[in-house]
Amino acid sequence: MTRIADAYRKSNLVKELPVRRSISNNLMLNEDSRFGLSSNFCIKCKNCSLIKGFSSTVKVNNRNQLDTLVVYALRLIGKGYNGGRIIFCFLDLPFLSKNTFRRQEMKLKKAASEAATESTKTSANNIMLLKGAQKDATSCGMSMNGTWLKRGYSFLNGCVSCMSVDTGKVLDIEIVSNFCRMCNNMPKLKYRSKHVCQNHKDSSSSMEKVYHIFERSEVTRNLKYTQCYCDGDSKASDDVKDIYGENTVSKLECIGQAQIRVGSRLRKLKKSRKGL
């Protein structure tokens, strides 16, 4: 079975070995151990006491970074554990166990969440500087819309994003899912009653109606989203129009959506009436 090895480390190791024909013809390469996708190798000479050990990949703080990089690359192309196992099987390479893969996913999730939180807080601070810093929460306009992993209202995973109309930067994001693995895998009611599910429980078409972004805007961003720019089919403003007080959030139509609808009707009219 093949292994993944760092070519730069391998070339440096070859340079460190004594250049003697008698040694080069009697070297043996053995794999001592394997941790994840990395291997610990040992070079031995049959005729002398030469022993040289090395790792196939670079370690940072005595931790292998190859596992994290592989999981990160798979998630970037939209593949998970099963997809990675198939790819590595074709390459005749060993793959991670499911528990190791999940641990790497959680590590990446934590790092991505911290980076996203820092980025959105910076965007909120830019708006406060633009509007003029105030003691109370700063009122601003935002555009919010939902999307799904695939087209249509029948998919189980989606997200709602909140973007500033002043800077065009993302202020907050809410991930929603209509599926809970723990609820699905617990057939006994006595165990299911102890689990508090935080997932979306309504229909997939109502995933866009998420008010958590507005609820935490004053605490986490020191902002009030008083103007909500939505497309024509958005239902988000109905849930949040009274969140800061009675009729404190006003819904404004996006002119781009109006142009799309008018253009579609004009093209339909021209197609139905010849010579128009």
mmCIF file of C-alpha atoms in Angstrom:
data_model
loop_
_atom_site.group_PDB
_atom_site.id
_atom_site.type_symbol
_atom_site.label_atom_id
_atom_site.label_comp_id
_atom_site.label_asym_id
_atom_site.label_seq_id
_atom_site.Cartn_x
_atom_site.Cartn_y
_atom_site.Cartn_z
ATOM 1 C CA MET A 1 0.000 0.000 0.000
ATOM 2 C CA THR A 2 1.287 3.458 -0.891
ATOM 3 C CA ARG A 3 1.863 6.279 1.589
ATOM 4 C CA ILE A 4 1.744 10.077 1.478
ATOM 5 C CA ALA A 5 5.190 11.572 2.104
ATOM 6 C CA ASP A 6 6.663 15.051 2.075
ATOM 7 C CA ALA A 7 9.096 15.199 -0.861
ATOM 8 C CA TYR A 8 11.082 18.042 0.725
ATOM 9 C CA ARG A 9 11.687 16.074 3.932
ATOM 10 C CA LYS A 10 12.635 13.023 1.912
ATOM 11 C CA SER A 11 15.212 14.924 -0.153
ATOM 12 C CA ASN A 12 16.751 16.454 2.987
ATOM 13 C CA LEU A 13 17.003 13.023 4.562
ATOM 14 C CA VAL A 14 18.827 11.642 1.530
ATOM 15 C CA LYS A 15 21.319 14.511 1.706
ATOM 16 C CA GLU A 16 22.057 13.726 5.361
ATOM 17 C CA LEU A 17 22.932 10.092 4.666
ATOM 18 C CA PRO A 18 26.610 9.261 4.035
ATOM 19 C CA VAL A 19 27.228 8.756 0.334
ATOM 20 C CA ARG A 20 28.903 5.368 0.099
ATOM 21 C CA ARG A 21 28.113 2.753 -2.483
ATOM 22 C CA SER A 22 28.263 -0.035 0.086
ATOM 23 C CA ILE A 23 25.631 1.689 2.229
ATOM 24 C CA SER A 24 23.337 2.785 -0.579
ATOM 25 C CA ASN A 25 23.022 -0.775 -1.858
ATOM 26 C CA ASN A 26 22.092 -2.219 1.554
ATOM 27 C CA LEU A 27 19.546 0.253 2.914
ATOM 28 C CA MET A 28 16.175 -0.974 4.149
ATOM 29 C CA LEU A 29 13.108 1.228 4.602
ATOM 30 C CA ASN A 30 10.622 -0.003 7.203
ATOM 31 C CA GLU A 31 7.376 1.483 8.436
ATOM 32 C CA ASP A 32 7.497 1.465 12.224
ATOM 33 C CA SER A 33 4.074 2.911 12.953
ATOM 34 C CA ARG A 34 1.214 4.831 11.406
ATOM 35 C CA PHE A 35 -0.850 7.598 12.971
ATOM 36 C CA GLY A 36 -3.744 8.734 10.824
ATOM 37 C CA LEU A 37 -2.404 9.372 7.333
ATOM 38 C CA SER A 38 1.198 9.856 8.479
ATOM 39 C CA SER A 39 3.766 7.134 8.925
ATOM 40 C CA ASN A 40 6.964 6.854 10.946
ATOM 41 C CA PHE A 41 9.721 5.270 8.867
ATOM 42 C CA CYS A 42 13.118 3.896 9.774
ATOM 43 C CA ILE A 43 16.110 3.502 7.462
ATOM 44 C CA LYS A 44 18.511 0.720 8.432
ATOM 45 C CA CYS A 45 21.705 -0.543 6.896
ATOM 46 C CA LYS A 46 22.304 -4.282 6.665
ATOM 47 C CA ASN A 47 26.094 -4.004 6.965
ATOM 48 C CA CYS A 48 26.523 -1.333 9.641
ATOM 49 C CA SER A 49 24.778 0.256 12.606
ATOM 50 C CA LEU A 50 23.241 3.111 10.598
ATOM 51 C CA ILE A 51 19.683 3.793 11.771
ATOM 52 C CA LYS A 52 17.741 6.900 10.780
ATOM 53 C CA GLY A 53 14.127 7.566 11.691
ATOM 54 C CA PHE A 54 11.824 10.167 10.176
ATOM 55 C CA SER A 55 8.160 11.047 9.771
ATOM 56 C CA SER A 56 6.485 11.123 6.373
ATOM 57 C CA THR A 57 4.961 14.569 6.975
ATOM 58 C CA VAL A 58 5.730 17.688 8.962
ATOM 59 C CA LYS A 59 4.535 17.842 12.560
ATOM 60 C CA VAL A 60 3.560 21.047 14.365
ATOM 61 C CA ASN A 61 3.708 20.858 18.170
ATOM 62 C CA ASN A 62 4.170 17.086 17.837
ATOM 63 C CA ARG A 63 0.854 16.854 15.995
ATOM 64 C CA ASN A 64 0.247 15.640 12.498
ATOM 65 C CA GLN A 65 -1.193 18.326 10.207
ATOM 66 C CA LEU A 66 -1.881 16.054 7.238
ATOM 67 C CA ASP A 67 -5.141 14.697 8.671
ATOM 68 C CA THR A 68 -6.522 18.202 9.158
ATOM 69 C CA LEU A 69 -5.475 19.307 5.667
ATOM 70 C CA VAL A 70 -7.086 16.279 4.023
ATOM 71 C CA VAL A 71 -10.387 16.744 5.875
ATOM 72 C CA TYR A 72 -10.314 20.467 5.068
ATOM 73 C CA ALA A 73 -9.766 19.754 1.359
ATOM 74 C CA LEU A 74 -12.611 17.225 1.301
ATOM 75 C CA ARG A 75 -15.029 19.648 2.951
ATOM 76 C CA LEU A 76 -14.056 22.373 0.474
ATOM 77 C CA ILE A 77 -15.167 20.202 -2.451
ATOM 78 C CA GLY A 78 -18.317 19.129 -0.625
ATOM 79 C CA LYS A 79 -17.211 15.596 0.247
ATOM 80 C CA GLY A 80 -17.429 13.855 3.597
ATOM 81 C CA TYR A 81 -16.127 10.661 5.134
ATOM 82 C CA ASN A 82 -17.600 8.270 2.554
ATOM 83 C CA GLY A 83 -16.393 10.373 -0.363
ATOM 84 C CA GLY A 84 -12.886 10.593 1.074
ATOM 85 C CA ARG A 85 -12.752 6.858 1.677
ATOM 86 C CA ILE A 86 -13.669 6.176 -1.961
ATOM 87 C CA ILE A 87 -11.037 8.619 -3.248
ATOM 88 C CA PHE A 88 -8.283 7.152 -1.072
ATOM 89 C CA CYS A 89 -9.336 3.627 -2.001
ATOM 90 C CA PHE A 90 -8.762 4.435 -5.683
ATOM 91 C CA LEU A 91 -5.337 5.852 -4.781
ATOM 92 C CA ASP A 92 -4.484 2.733 -2.730
ATOM 93 C CA LEU A 93 -3.951 4.866 0.386
ATOM 94 C CA PRO A 94 -5.048 4.244 3.971
ATOM 95 C CA PHE A 95 -7.804 6.521 5.212
ATOM 96 C CA LEU A 96 -8.826 7.931 8.566
ATOM 97 C CA SER A 97 -11.218 6.199 10.892
ATOM 98 C CA LYS A 98 -14.654 7.736 11.265
ATOM 99 C CA ASN A 99 -13.951 8.976 14.803
ATOM 100 C CA THR A 100 -10.713 10.645 13.704
ATOM 101 C CA PHE A 101 -12.474 12.228 10.740
ATOM 102 C CA ARG A 102 -15.192 13.636 13.023
ATOM 103 C CA ARG A 103 -12.585 15.014 15.449
ATOM 104 C CA GLN A 104 -10.849 16.823 12.609
ATOM 105 C CA GLU A 105 -14.196 18.190 11.443
ATOM 106 C CA MET A 106 -14.924 19.570 14.902
ATOM 107 C CA LYS A 107 -11.470 21.149 15.022
ATOM 108 C CA LEU A 108 -12.072 22.847 11.671
ATOM 109 C CA LYS A 109 -15.553 23.910 12.732
ATOM 110 C CA LYS A 110 -14.200 25.584 15.854
ATOM 111 C CA ALA A 111 -11.505 27.435 13.914
ATOM 112 C CA ALA A 112 -13.947 28.522 11.195
ATOM 113 C CA SER A 113 -16.497 29.697 13.775
ATOM 114 C CA GLU A 114 -13.910 31.792 15.589
ATOM 115 C CA ALA A 115 -12.703 33.352 12.331
ATOM 116 C CA ALA A 116 -16.271 34.064 11.184
ATOM 117 C CA THR A 117 -17.203 35.643 14.522
ATOM 118 C CA GLU A 118 -14.142 37.875 14.456
ATOM 119 C CA SER A 119 -14.857 38.920 10.867
ATOM 120 C CA THR A 120 -18.520 39.756 11.512
ATOM 121 C CA LYS A 121 -17.653 41.751 14.639
ATOM 122 C CA THR A 122 -15.153 43.770 12.616
ATOM 123 C CA SER A 123 -17.855 44.448 10.020
ATOM 124 C CA ALA A 124 -20.220 45.621 12.770
ATOM 125 C CA ASN A 125 -17.559 47.966 14.175
ATOM 126 C CA ASN A 126 -17.072 49.468 10.715
ATOM 127 C CA ILE A 127 -20.786 50.280 10.542
ATOM 128 C CA MET A 128 -20.712 51.934 13.964
ATOM 129 C CA LEU A 129 -17.787 54.080 12.839
ATOM 130 C CA LEU A 130 -19.628 54.923 9.621
ATOM 131 C CA LYS A 131 -22.848 55.847 11.421
ATOM 132 C CA GLY A 132 -21.116 57.460 14.374
ATOM 133 C CA ALA A 133 -20.494 55.526 17.578
ATOM 134 C CA GLN A 134 -23.345 55.764 20.081
ATOM 135 C CA LYS A 135 -23.960 54.473 23.581
ATOM 136 C CA ASP A 136 -27.100 52.699 22.467
ATOM 137 C CA ALA A 137 -27.310 50.235 19.620
ATOM 138 C CA THR A 138 -26.761 51.765 16.186
ATOM 139 C CA SER A 139 -29.631 51.506 13.710
ATOM 140 C CA CYS A 140 -28.715 50.324 10.242
ATOM 141 C CA GLY A 141 -30.117 48.634 7.173
ATOM 142 C CA MET A 142 -29.433 45.050 6.246
ATOM 143 C CA SER A 143 -30.252 42.554 3.557
ATOM 144 C CA MET A 144 -31.271 39.069 4.611
ATOM 145 C CA ASN A 145 -32.060 36.046 2.524
ATOM 146 C CA GLY A 146 -32.022 32.304 2.941
ATOM 147 C CA THR A 147 -30.569 29.588 0.795
ATOM 148 C CA TRP A 148 -30.560 25.808 0.737
ATOM 149 C CA LEU A 149 -27.892 23.250 -0.005
ATOM 150 C CA LYS A 150 -29.840 22.337 -3.143
ATOM 151 C CA ARG A 151 -32.585 24.052 -5.070
ATOM 152 C CA GLY A 152 -36.150 23.765 -3.842
ATOM 153 C CA TYR A 153 -37.919 23.779 -0.504
ATOM 154 C CA SER A 154 -37.548 20.077 0.255
ATOM 155 C CA PHE A 155 -33.914 19.973 1.370
ATOM 156 C CA LEU A 156 -33.002 19.607 5.035
ATOM 157 C CA ASN A 157 -30.025 21.984 5.380
ATOM 158 C CA GLY A 158 -29.833 25.702 4.754
ATOM 159 C CA CYS A 159 -28.586 29.008 6.085
ATOM 160 C CA VAL A 160 -29.694 32.612 6.493
ATOM 161 C CA SER A 161 -27.183 35.400 5.916
ATOM 162 C CA CYS A 162 -27.350 39.016 7.047
ATOM 163 C CA MET A 163 -25.387 41.613 5.044
ATOM 164 C CA SER A 164 -25.000 45.329 5.542
ATOM 165 C CA VAL A 165 -26.417 47.564 2.808
ATOM 166 C CA ASP A 166 -23.860 50.255 3.709
ATOM 167 C CA THR A 167 -20.664 48.224 3.450
ATOM 168 C CA GLY A 168 -21.776 45.026 1.713
ATOM 169 C CA LYS A 169 -20.100 42.885 4.377
ATOM 170 C CA VAL A 170 -21.623 39.958 6.236
ATOM 171 C CA LEU A 171 -22.827 40.841 9.735
ATOM 172 C CA ASP A 172 -24.207 37.509 10.890
ATOM 173 C CA ILE A 173 -25.188 34.079 9.671
ATOM 174 C CA GLU A 174 -27.511 31.403 10.985
ATOM 175 C CA ILE A 175 -27.205 27.746 9.997
ATOM 176 C CA VAL A 176 -30.492 25.849 10.053
ATOM 177 C CA SER A 177 -31.178 22.156 9.664
ATOM 178 C CA ASN A 178 -34.382 20.172 9.609
ATOM 179 C CA PHE A 179 -32.632 16.921 10.534
ATOM 180 C CA CYS A 180 -31.157 15.800 13.859
ATOM 181 C CA ARG A 181 -28.938 12.723 13.827
ATOM 182 C CA MET A 182 -29.390 12.138 17.550
ATOM 183 C CA CYS A 183 -33.195 12.271 17.376
ATOM 184 C CA ASN A 184 -33.154 9.950 14.382
ATOM 185 C CA ASN A 185 -30.849 7.397 16.042
ATOM 186 C CA MET A 186 -32.652 7.173 19.403
ATOM 187 C CA PRO A 187 -35.616 4.812 19.043
ATOM 188 C CA LYS A 188 -36.392 4.636 22.759
ATOM 189 C CA LEU A 189 -38.568 7.448 24.036
ATOM 190 C CA LYS A 190 -36.967 7.506 27.495
ATOM 191 C CA TYR A 191 -33.615 8.497 25.969
ATOM 192 C CA ARG A 192 -35.160 10.833 23.423
ATOM 193 C CA SER A 193 -36.937 12.794 26.165
ATOM 194 C CA LYS A 194 -33.559 13.734 27.712
ATOM 195 C CA HIS A 195 -32.278 15.206 24.441
ATOM 196 C CA VAL A 196 -33.059 18.877 23.808
ATOM 197 C CA CYS A 197 -32.941 19.370 20.055
ATOM 198 C CA GLN A 198 -31.822 22.794 18.840
ATOM 199 C CA ASN A 199 -32.581 22.194 15.178
ATOM 200 C CA HIS A 200 -35.273 23.733 13.027
ATOM 201 C CA LYS A 201 -38.560 21.884 13.519
ATOM 202 C CA ASP A 202 -40.827 23.610 11.011
ATOM 203 C CA SER A 203 -41.115 23.007 7.277
ATOM 204 C CA SER A 204 -38.147 23.557 4.982
ATOM 205 C CA SER A 205 -39.898 26.474 3.282
ATOM 206 C CA SER A 206 -39.956 28.396 6.583
ATOM 207 C CA MET A 207 -36.227 28.080 7.277
ATOM 208 C CA GLU A 208 -35.786 31.622 6.020
ATOM 209 C CA LYS A 209 -37.983 32.897 8.861
ATOM 210 C CA VAL A 210 -35.176 32.939 11.412
ATOM 211 C CA TYR A 211 -35.298 35.687 14.033
ATOM 212 C CA HIS A 212 -32.271 34.610 16.079
ATOM 213 C CA ILE A 213 -30.096 37.031 14.103
ATOM 214 C CA PHE A 214 -32.280 39.947 15.212
ATOM 215 C CA GLU A 215 -32.504 38.677 18.798
ATOM 216 C CA ARG A 216 -28.751 38.728 19.326
ATOM 217 C CA SER A 217 -27.955 41.820 17.231
ATOM 218 C CA GLU A 218 -27.914 44.252 20.173
ATOM 219 C CA VAL A 219 -25.897 41.972 22.462
ATOM 220 C CA THR A 220 -23.313 40.606 20.034
ATOM 221 C CA ARG A 221 -23.090 43.392 17.413
ATOM 222 C CA ASN A 222 -24.472 46.494 19.204
ATOM 223 C CA LEU A 223 -26.669 47.060 16.148
ATOM 224 C CA LYS A 224 -30.371 47.340 15.417
ATOM 225 C CA TYR A 225 -31.484 46.124 12.029
ATOM 226 C CA THR A 226 -34.325 48.599 11.546
ATOM 227 C CA GLN A 227 -34.446 48.362 7.749
ATOM 228 C CA CYS A 228 -34.737 44.941 6.174
ATOM 229 C CA TYR A 229 -34.084 44.737 2.437
ATOM 230 C CA CYS A 230 -35.661 41.509 1.191
ATOM 231 C CA ASP A 231 -36.734 39.963 -2.072
ATOM 232 C CA GLY A 232 -40.385 39.713 -3.001
ATOM 233 C CA ASP A 233 -40.974 36.190 -1.696
ATOM 234 C CA SER A 234 -39.212 36.711 1.632
ATOM 235 C CA LYS A 235 -41.225 36.012 4.794
ATOM 236 C CA ALA A 236 -38.505 36.981 7.252
ATOM 237 C CA SER A 237 -39.769 40.497 7.993
ATOM 238 C CA ASP A 238 -43.129 39.220 9.277
ATOM 239 C CA ASP A 239 -41.442 37.541 12.261
ATOM 240 C CA VAL A 240 -39.133 40.403 13.221
ATOM 241 C CA LYS A 241 -41.107 43.581 12.554
ATOM 242 C CA ASP A 242 -41.903 44.000 16.289
ATOM 243 C CA ILE A 243 -38.693 42.574 17.757
ATOM 244 C CA TYR A 244 -37.302 45.939 18.972
ATOM 245 C CA GLY A 245 -40.741 47.372 19.668
ATOM 246 C CA GLU A 246 -43.952 47.826 17.739
ATOM 247 C CA ASN A 247 -43.273 48.236 14.000
ATOM 248 C CA THR A 248 -39.581 49.003 14.558
ATOM 249 C CA VAL A 249 -38.386 46.981 11.574
ATOM 250 C CA SER A 250 -39.535 48.126 8.153
ATOM 251 C CA LYS A 251 -39.379 45.944 5.066
ATOM 252 C CA LEU A 252 -37.965 47.467 1.880
ATOM 253 C CA GLU A 253 -38.184 45.761 -1.486
ATOM 254 C CA CYS A 254 -34.987 45.124 -3.394
ATOM 255 C CA ILE A 255 -35.119 46.901 -6.754
ATOM 256 C CA GLY A 256 -33.203 44.054 -8.355
ATOM 257 C CA GLN A 257 -36.006 41.609 -7.568
ATOM 258 C CA ALA A 258 -38.559 44.056 -8.977
ATOM 259 C CA GLN A 259 -36.541 44.316 -12.185
ATOM 260 C CA ILE A 260 -36.415 40.533 -12.477
ATOM 261 C CA ARG A 261 -40.186 40.170 -12.072
ATOM 262 C CA VAL A 262 -40.991 43.019 -14.486
ATOM 263 C CA GLY A 263 -38.526 41.682 -17.041
ATOM 264 C CA SER A 264 -40.004 38.185 -16.851
ATOM 265 C CA ARG A 265 -43.520 39.485 -17.428
ATOM 266 C CA LEU A 266 -42.429 41.674 -20.348
ATOM 267 C CA ARG A 267 -40.679 38.766 -22.042
ATOM 268 C CA LYS A 268 -43.733 36.580 -21.497
ATOM 269 C CA LEU A 269 -45.990 39.277 -22.972
ATOM 270 C CA LYS A 270 -43.764 39.713 -26.015
ATOM 271 C CA LYS A 271 -43.682 35.973 -26.599
ATOM 272 C CA SER A 272 -47.464 35.613 -26.352
ATOM 273 C CA ARG A 273 -48.239 38.544 -28.674
ATOM 274 C CA LYS A 274 -46.627 38.364 -32.069
ATOM 275 C CA GLY A 275 -45.471 41.632 -33.574
ATOM 276 C CA LEU A 276 -45.379 43.491 -30.239
#
